[in-house]
Short mmCIF file of C-alpha atoms and ligand atoms in Angstrom, two decimals:
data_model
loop_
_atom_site.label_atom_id
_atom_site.label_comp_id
_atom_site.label_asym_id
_atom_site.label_seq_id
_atom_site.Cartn_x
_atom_site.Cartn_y
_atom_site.Cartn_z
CA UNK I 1 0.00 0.00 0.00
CA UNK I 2 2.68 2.38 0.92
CA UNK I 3 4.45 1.84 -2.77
CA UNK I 4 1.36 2.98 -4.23
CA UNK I 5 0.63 5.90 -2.06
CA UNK I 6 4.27 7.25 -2.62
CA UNK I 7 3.86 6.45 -6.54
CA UNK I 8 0.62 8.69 -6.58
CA UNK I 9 2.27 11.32 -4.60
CA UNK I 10 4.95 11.40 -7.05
CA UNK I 11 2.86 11.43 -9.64
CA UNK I 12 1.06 14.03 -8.31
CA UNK I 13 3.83 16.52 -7.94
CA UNK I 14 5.42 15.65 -11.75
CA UNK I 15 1.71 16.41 -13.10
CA UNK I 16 0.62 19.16 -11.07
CA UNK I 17 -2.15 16.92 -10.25
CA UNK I 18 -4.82 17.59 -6.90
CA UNK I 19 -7.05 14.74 -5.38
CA UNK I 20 -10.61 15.85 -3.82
CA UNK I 21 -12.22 13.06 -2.17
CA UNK I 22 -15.72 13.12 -0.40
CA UNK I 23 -16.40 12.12 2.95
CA UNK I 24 -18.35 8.26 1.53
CA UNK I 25 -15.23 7.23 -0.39
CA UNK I 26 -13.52 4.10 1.05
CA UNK I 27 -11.41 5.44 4.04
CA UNK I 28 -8.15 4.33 2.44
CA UNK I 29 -8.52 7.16 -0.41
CA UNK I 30 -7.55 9.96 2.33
CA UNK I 31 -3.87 9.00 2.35
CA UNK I 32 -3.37 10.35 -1.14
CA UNK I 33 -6.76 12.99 -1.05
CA UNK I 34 -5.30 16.59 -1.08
CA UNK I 35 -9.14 17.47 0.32
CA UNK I 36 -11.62 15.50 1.65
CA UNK I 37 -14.91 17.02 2.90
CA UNK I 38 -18.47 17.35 1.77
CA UNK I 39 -19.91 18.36 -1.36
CA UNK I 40 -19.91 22.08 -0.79
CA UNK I 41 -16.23 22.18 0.40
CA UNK I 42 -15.30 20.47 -2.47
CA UNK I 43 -16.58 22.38 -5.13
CA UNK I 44 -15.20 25.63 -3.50
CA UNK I 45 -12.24 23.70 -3.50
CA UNK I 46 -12.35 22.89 -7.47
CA UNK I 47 -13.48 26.53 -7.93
CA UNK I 48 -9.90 28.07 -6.54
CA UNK I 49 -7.48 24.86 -7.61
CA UNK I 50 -4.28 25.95 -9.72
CA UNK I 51 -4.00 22.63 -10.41
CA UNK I 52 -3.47 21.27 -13.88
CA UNK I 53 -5.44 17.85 -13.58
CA UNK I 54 -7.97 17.24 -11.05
CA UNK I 55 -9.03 13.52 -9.75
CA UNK I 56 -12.28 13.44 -8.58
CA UNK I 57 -12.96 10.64 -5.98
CA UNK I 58 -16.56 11.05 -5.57
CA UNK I 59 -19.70 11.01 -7.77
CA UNK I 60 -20.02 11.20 -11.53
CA UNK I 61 -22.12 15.03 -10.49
CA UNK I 62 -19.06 15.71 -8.93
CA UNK I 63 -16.21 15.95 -11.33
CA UNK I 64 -19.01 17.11 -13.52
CA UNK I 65 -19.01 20.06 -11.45
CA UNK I 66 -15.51 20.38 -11.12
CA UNK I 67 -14.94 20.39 -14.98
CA UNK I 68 -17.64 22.72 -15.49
CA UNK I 69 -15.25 24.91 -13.14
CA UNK I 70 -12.53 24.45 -14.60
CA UNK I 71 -13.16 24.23 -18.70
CA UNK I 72 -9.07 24.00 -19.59
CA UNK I 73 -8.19 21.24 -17.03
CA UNK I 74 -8.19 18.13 -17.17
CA UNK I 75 -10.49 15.82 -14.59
CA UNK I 76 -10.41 12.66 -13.77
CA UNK I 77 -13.23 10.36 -12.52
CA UNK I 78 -11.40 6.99 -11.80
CA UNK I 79 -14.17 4.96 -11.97
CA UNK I 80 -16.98 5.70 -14.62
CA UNK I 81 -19.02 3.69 -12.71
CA UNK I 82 -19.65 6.51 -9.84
CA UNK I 83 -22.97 7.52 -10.43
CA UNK I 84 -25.57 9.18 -7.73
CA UNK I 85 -28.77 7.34 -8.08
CA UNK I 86 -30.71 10.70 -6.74
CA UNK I 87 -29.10 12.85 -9.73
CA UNK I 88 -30.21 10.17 -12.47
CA UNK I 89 -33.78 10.59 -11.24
CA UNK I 90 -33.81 14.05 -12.96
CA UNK I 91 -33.48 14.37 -16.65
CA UNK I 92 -33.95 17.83 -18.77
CA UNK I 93 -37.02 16.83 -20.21
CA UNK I 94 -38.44 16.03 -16.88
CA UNK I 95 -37.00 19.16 -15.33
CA UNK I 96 -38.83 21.02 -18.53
CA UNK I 97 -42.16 18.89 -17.45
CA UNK I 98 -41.91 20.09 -13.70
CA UNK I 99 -41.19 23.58 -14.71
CA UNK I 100 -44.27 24.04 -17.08
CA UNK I 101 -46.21 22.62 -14.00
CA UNK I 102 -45.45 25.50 -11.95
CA UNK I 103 -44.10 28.45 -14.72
CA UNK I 104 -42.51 31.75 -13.70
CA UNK I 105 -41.18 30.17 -9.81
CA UNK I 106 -37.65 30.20 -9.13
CA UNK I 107 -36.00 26.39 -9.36
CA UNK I 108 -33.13 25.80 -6.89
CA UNK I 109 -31.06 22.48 -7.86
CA UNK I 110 -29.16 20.48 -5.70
CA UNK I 111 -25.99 20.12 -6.49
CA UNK I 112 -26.66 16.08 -7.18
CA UNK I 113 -27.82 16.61 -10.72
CA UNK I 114 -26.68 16.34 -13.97
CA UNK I 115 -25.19 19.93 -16.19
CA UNK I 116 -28.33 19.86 -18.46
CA UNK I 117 -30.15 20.02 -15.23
CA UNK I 118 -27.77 22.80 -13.63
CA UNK I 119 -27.67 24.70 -16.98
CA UNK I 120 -31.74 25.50 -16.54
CA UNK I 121 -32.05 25.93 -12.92
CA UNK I 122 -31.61 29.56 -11.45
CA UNK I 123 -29.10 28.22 -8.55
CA UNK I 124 -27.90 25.01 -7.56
CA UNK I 125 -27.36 24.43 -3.43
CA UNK I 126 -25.52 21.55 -1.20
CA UNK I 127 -27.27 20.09 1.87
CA UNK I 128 -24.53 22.08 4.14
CA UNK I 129 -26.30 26.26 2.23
CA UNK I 130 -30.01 24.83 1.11
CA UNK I 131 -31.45 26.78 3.90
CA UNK I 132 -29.19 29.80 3.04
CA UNK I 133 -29.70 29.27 -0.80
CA UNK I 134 -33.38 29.51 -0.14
CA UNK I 135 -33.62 32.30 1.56
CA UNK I 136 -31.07 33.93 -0.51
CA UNK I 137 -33.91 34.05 -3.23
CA UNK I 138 -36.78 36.04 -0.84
CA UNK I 139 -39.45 33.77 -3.12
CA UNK I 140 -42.34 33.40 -1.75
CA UNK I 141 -42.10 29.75 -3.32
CA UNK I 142 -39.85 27.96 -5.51
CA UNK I 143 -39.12 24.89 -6.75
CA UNK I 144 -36.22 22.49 -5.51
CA UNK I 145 -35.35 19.06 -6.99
CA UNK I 146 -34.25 16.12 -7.32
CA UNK I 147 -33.99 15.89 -3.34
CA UNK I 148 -37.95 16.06 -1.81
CA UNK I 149 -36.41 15.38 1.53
CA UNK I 150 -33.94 18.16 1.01
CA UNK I 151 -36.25 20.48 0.03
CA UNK I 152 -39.03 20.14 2.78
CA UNK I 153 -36.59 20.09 5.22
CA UNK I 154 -35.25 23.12 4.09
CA UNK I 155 -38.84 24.36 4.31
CA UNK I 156 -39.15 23.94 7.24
CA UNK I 157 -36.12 25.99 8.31
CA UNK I 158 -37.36 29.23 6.45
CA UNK I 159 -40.46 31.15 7.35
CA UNK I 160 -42.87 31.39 4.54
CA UNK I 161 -41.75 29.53 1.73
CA UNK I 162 -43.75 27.37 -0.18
CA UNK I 163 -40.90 24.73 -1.74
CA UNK I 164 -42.55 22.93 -4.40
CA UNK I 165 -40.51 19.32 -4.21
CA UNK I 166 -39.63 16.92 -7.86
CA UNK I 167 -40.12 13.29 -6.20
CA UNK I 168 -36.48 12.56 -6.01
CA UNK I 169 -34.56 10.96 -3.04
CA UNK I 170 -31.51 9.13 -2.31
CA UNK I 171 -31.87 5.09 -1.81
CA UNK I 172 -28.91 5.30 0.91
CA UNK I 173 -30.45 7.47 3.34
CA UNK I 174 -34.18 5.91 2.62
CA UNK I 175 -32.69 3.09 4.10
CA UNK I 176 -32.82 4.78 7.58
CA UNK I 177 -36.67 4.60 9.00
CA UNK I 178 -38.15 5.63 12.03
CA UNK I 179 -38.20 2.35 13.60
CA UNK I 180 -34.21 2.58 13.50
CA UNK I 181 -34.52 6.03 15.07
CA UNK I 182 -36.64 4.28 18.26
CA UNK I 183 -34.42 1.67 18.16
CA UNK I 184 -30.96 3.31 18.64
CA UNK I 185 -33.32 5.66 21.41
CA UNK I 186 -33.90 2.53 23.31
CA UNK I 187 -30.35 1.24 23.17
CA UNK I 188 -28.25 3.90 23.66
CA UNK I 189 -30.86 6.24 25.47
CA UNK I 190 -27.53 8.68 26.43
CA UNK I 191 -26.76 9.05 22.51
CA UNK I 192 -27.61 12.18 20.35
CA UNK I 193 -29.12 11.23 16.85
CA UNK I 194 -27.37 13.17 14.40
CA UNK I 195 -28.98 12.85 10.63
CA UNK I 196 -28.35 14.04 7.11
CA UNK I 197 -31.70 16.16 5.53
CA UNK I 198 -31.53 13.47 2.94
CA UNK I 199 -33.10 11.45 5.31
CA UNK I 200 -37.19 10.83 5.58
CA UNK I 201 -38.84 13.67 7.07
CA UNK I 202 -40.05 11.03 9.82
CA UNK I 203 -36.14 10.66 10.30
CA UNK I 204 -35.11 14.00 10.50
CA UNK I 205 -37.84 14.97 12.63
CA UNK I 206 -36.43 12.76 15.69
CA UNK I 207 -33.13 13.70 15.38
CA UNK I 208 -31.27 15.75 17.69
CA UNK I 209 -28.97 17.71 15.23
CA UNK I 210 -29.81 17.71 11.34
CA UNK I 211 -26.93 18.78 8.50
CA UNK I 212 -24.73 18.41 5.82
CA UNK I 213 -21.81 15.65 6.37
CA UNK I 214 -19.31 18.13 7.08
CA UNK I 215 -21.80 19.54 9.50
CA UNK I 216 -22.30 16.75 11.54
CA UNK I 217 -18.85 15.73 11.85
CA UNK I 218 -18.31 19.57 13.49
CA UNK I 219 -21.32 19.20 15.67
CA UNK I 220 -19.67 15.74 16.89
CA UNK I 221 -16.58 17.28 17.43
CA UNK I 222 -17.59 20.11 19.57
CA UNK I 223 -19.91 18.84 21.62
CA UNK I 224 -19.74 17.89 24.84
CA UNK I 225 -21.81 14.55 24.74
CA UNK I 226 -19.52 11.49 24.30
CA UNK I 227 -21.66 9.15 22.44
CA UNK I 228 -23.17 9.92 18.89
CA UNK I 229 -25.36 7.48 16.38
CA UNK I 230 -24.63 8.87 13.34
CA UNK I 231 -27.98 9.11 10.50
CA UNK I 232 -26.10 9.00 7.52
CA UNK I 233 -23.24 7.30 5.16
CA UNK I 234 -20.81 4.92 6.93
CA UNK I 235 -18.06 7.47 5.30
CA UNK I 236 -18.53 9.38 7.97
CA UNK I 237 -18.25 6.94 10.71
CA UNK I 238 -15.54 5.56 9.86
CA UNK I 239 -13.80 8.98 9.45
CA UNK I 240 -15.16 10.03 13.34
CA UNK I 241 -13.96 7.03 14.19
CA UNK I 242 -10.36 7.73 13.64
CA UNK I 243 -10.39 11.60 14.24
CA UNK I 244 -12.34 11.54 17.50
CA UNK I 245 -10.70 8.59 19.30
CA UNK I 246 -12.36 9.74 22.71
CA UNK I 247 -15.97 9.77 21.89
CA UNK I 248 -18.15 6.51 20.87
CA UNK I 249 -19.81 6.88 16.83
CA UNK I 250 -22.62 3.62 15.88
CA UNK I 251 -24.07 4.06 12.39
CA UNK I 252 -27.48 3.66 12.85
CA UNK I 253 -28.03 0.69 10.94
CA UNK I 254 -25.02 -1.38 8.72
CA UNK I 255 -26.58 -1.02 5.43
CA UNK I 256 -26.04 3.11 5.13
CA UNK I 257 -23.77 2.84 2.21
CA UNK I 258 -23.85 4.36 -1.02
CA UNK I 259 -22.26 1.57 -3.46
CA UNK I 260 -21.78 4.16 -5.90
CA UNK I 261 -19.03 6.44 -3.75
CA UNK I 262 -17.56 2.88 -3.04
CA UNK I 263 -16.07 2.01 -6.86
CA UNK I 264 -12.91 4.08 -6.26
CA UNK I 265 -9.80 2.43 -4.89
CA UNK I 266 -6.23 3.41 -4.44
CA UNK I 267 -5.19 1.27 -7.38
CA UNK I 268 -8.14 3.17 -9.61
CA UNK I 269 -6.95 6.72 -8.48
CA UNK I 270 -3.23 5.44 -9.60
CA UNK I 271 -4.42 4.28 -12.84
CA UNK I 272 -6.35 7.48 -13.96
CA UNK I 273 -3.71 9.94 -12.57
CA UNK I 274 -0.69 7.72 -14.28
CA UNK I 275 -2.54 7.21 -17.76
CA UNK I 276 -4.60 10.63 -17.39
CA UNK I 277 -7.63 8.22 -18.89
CA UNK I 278 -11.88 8.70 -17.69
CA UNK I 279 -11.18 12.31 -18.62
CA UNK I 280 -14.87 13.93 -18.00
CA UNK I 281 -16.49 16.32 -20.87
CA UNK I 282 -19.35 18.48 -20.76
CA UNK I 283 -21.04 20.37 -23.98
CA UNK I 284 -19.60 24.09 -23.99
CA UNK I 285 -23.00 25.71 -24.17
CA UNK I 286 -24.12 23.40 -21.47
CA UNK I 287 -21.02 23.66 -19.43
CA UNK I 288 -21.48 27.53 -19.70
CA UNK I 289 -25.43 27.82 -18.59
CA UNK I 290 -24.54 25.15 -15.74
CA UNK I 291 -21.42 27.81 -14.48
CA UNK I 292 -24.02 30.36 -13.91
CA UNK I 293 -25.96 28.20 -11.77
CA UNK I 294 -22.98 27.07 -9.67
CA UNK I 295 -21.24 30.08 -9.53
CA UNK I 296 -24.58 31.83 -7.93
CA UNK I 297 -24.22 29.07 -5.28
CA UNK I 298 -20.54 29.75 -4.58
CA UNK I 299 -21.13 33.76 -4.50
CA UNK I 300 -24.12 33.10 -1.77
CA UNK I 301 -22.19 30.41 0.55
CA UNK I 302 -18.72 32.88 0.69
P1 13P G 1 -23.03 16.39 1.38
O1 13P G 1 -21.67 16.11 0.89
O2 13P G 1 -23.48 17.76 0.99
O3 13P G 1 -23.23 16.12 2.82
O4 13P G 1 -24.03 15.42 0.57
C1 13P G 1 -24.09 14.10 0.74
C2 13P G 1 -24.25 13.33 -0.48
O5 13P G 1 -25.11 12.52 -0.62
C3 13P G 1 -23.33 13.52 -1.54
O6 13P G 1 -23.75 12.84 -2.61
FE1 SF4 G 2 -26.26 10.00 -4.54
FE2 SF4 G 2 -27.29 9.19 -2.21
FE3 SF4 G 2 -25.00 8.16 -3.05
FE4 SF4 G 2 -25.11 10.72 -2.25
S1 SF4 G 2 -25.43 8.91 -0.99
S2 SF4 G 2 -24.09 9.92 -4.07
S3 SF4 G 2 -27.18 11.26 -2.94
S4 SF4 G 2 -27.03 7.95 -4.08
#
């Protein structure tokens, strides 16, 4: 393992290469990440690289969005694979169907979902600024997709706005029900319940502390309660688990993983950097309408 980790550092100094890894990928994958964090921090972190080639070990959304940044380098998405089930559930022509439903509202994206999505949405948002991306737009109401869970929970944060939801969701965090939440309350009746707003309402509503990943791993760190079960992707466990030795973490139930963010191994993230190959495109004019969108998220969450 060590070969390999000095061979990508090498090769990442001879290329002028950077490595952004979210918070789901395997564990391992932080020994070589330059980055590692949520969605948000990530894509601020793509906006202000000076690096020539960027390796993207995360979601198929995400090096999207990093390209889309960054038209003249070169990113790398070492496994194809990486999809986000959530972004596929959106496609333009469905985002033109949902508009027409509701014309003349302003449409807030999430971040998971495709450019030709981005490129006709008025401002895209992670789970860590949705609240502050909402209110940014002082709508009365305005649409949000593909997340429903995202979006009414984001509601719910903001006086008086209507958010119109697309029925999207994310399979990983569906797997979390209320039953788990009553569960965990009986077994570990000391433990705070800290939960991602992709989570069912019925989920987030029990939970002691609700945010992004990068928010709940700074609301576990500063606290002063000891013992945590953790509402979300074991990614984050596993990385409160080595960087909080002193407190106790239990993901709520074993199955909270996102296959997708799991494709990417060391030997992948050698491969791509060392042959520069799964170079992601986008379509200039869609690239260019999607920057917009983006961009209006990054100027908001400074
Ligand atoms: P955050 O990185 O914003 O917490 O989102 C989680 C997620 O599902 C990424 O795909
Ligand atoms: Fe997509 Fe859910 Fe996986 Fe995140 S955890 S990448 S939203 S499928």
């Amino acid at each position: 393992m060590d070969n390999i980790i000095d061979k990508i550092n090498k090769l990442k100094k001879e290329k002028n290469a950077v490595i952004l890894a979210h918070c789901y990928q395997n564990i391992e994958i932080d020994a070589v990440a330059d980055f590692v964090g949520d969605s948000l921090y990530l894509s601020q972190q793509a906006a202000k690289t000076d690096a020539d080639i960027i390796v993207f070990a995360g979601v198929f959304f995400m090096a999207q969005t990093a390209k889309i940044l960054n038209p003249g380098k070169k990113v790398l998405l070492p496994r194809l694979e990486s999809g986000c089930l959530m972004a596929d559930m959106v496609n333009y022509n469905q985002l033109m169907d949902f508009k027409a439903k509701y014309p003349n509202i302003p449409t807030v994206c999430y971040i998971n979902s495709t450019a030709e999505v981005k490129s006709e949405c008025d401002i895209c948002c992670t789970s860590s600024n949705a609240v502050k991306i909402v209110k940014s737009l002082g709508a009365e109401k305005i649409l949000f997709l593909p997340d429903t869970y995202l979006g009414k929970w984001a509601e719910k944060q903001v006086d008086g706005v209507k958010v119109i939801t697309y029925p999207g969701y994310c399979p990983t965090h569906l797997r979390i029900k209320a039953e788990d939440v009553a569960e965990v309350r009986k077994k570990y009746p000391n433990a705070k319940v800290l939960a991602h707003p992709e989570c069912h309402q019925s989920v987030t509503s029990m939970a002691d502390y609700v945010g992004s990943t990068t928010g709940i791993m700074k609301y576990a760190a500063e606290s002063k309660d000891t013992q945590f079960v953790i509402a979300t992707e074991k990614g984050v466990v596993d990385r409160l688990k080595r960087d909080l030795k002193d407190k106790e973490f239990i993901l709520i139930k074993d199955n909270v993983v996102c296959p997708n963010m799991k494709w990417h191994t060391i030997d992948d993230i050698y491969n791509a950097l060392a042959y520069e190959q799964n170079e992601i495109t986008v379509d200039e004019n869609i690239a260019k309408k999607a920057l917009v969108c983006i961009n209006r998220m990054l100027e908001v969450s400074k």
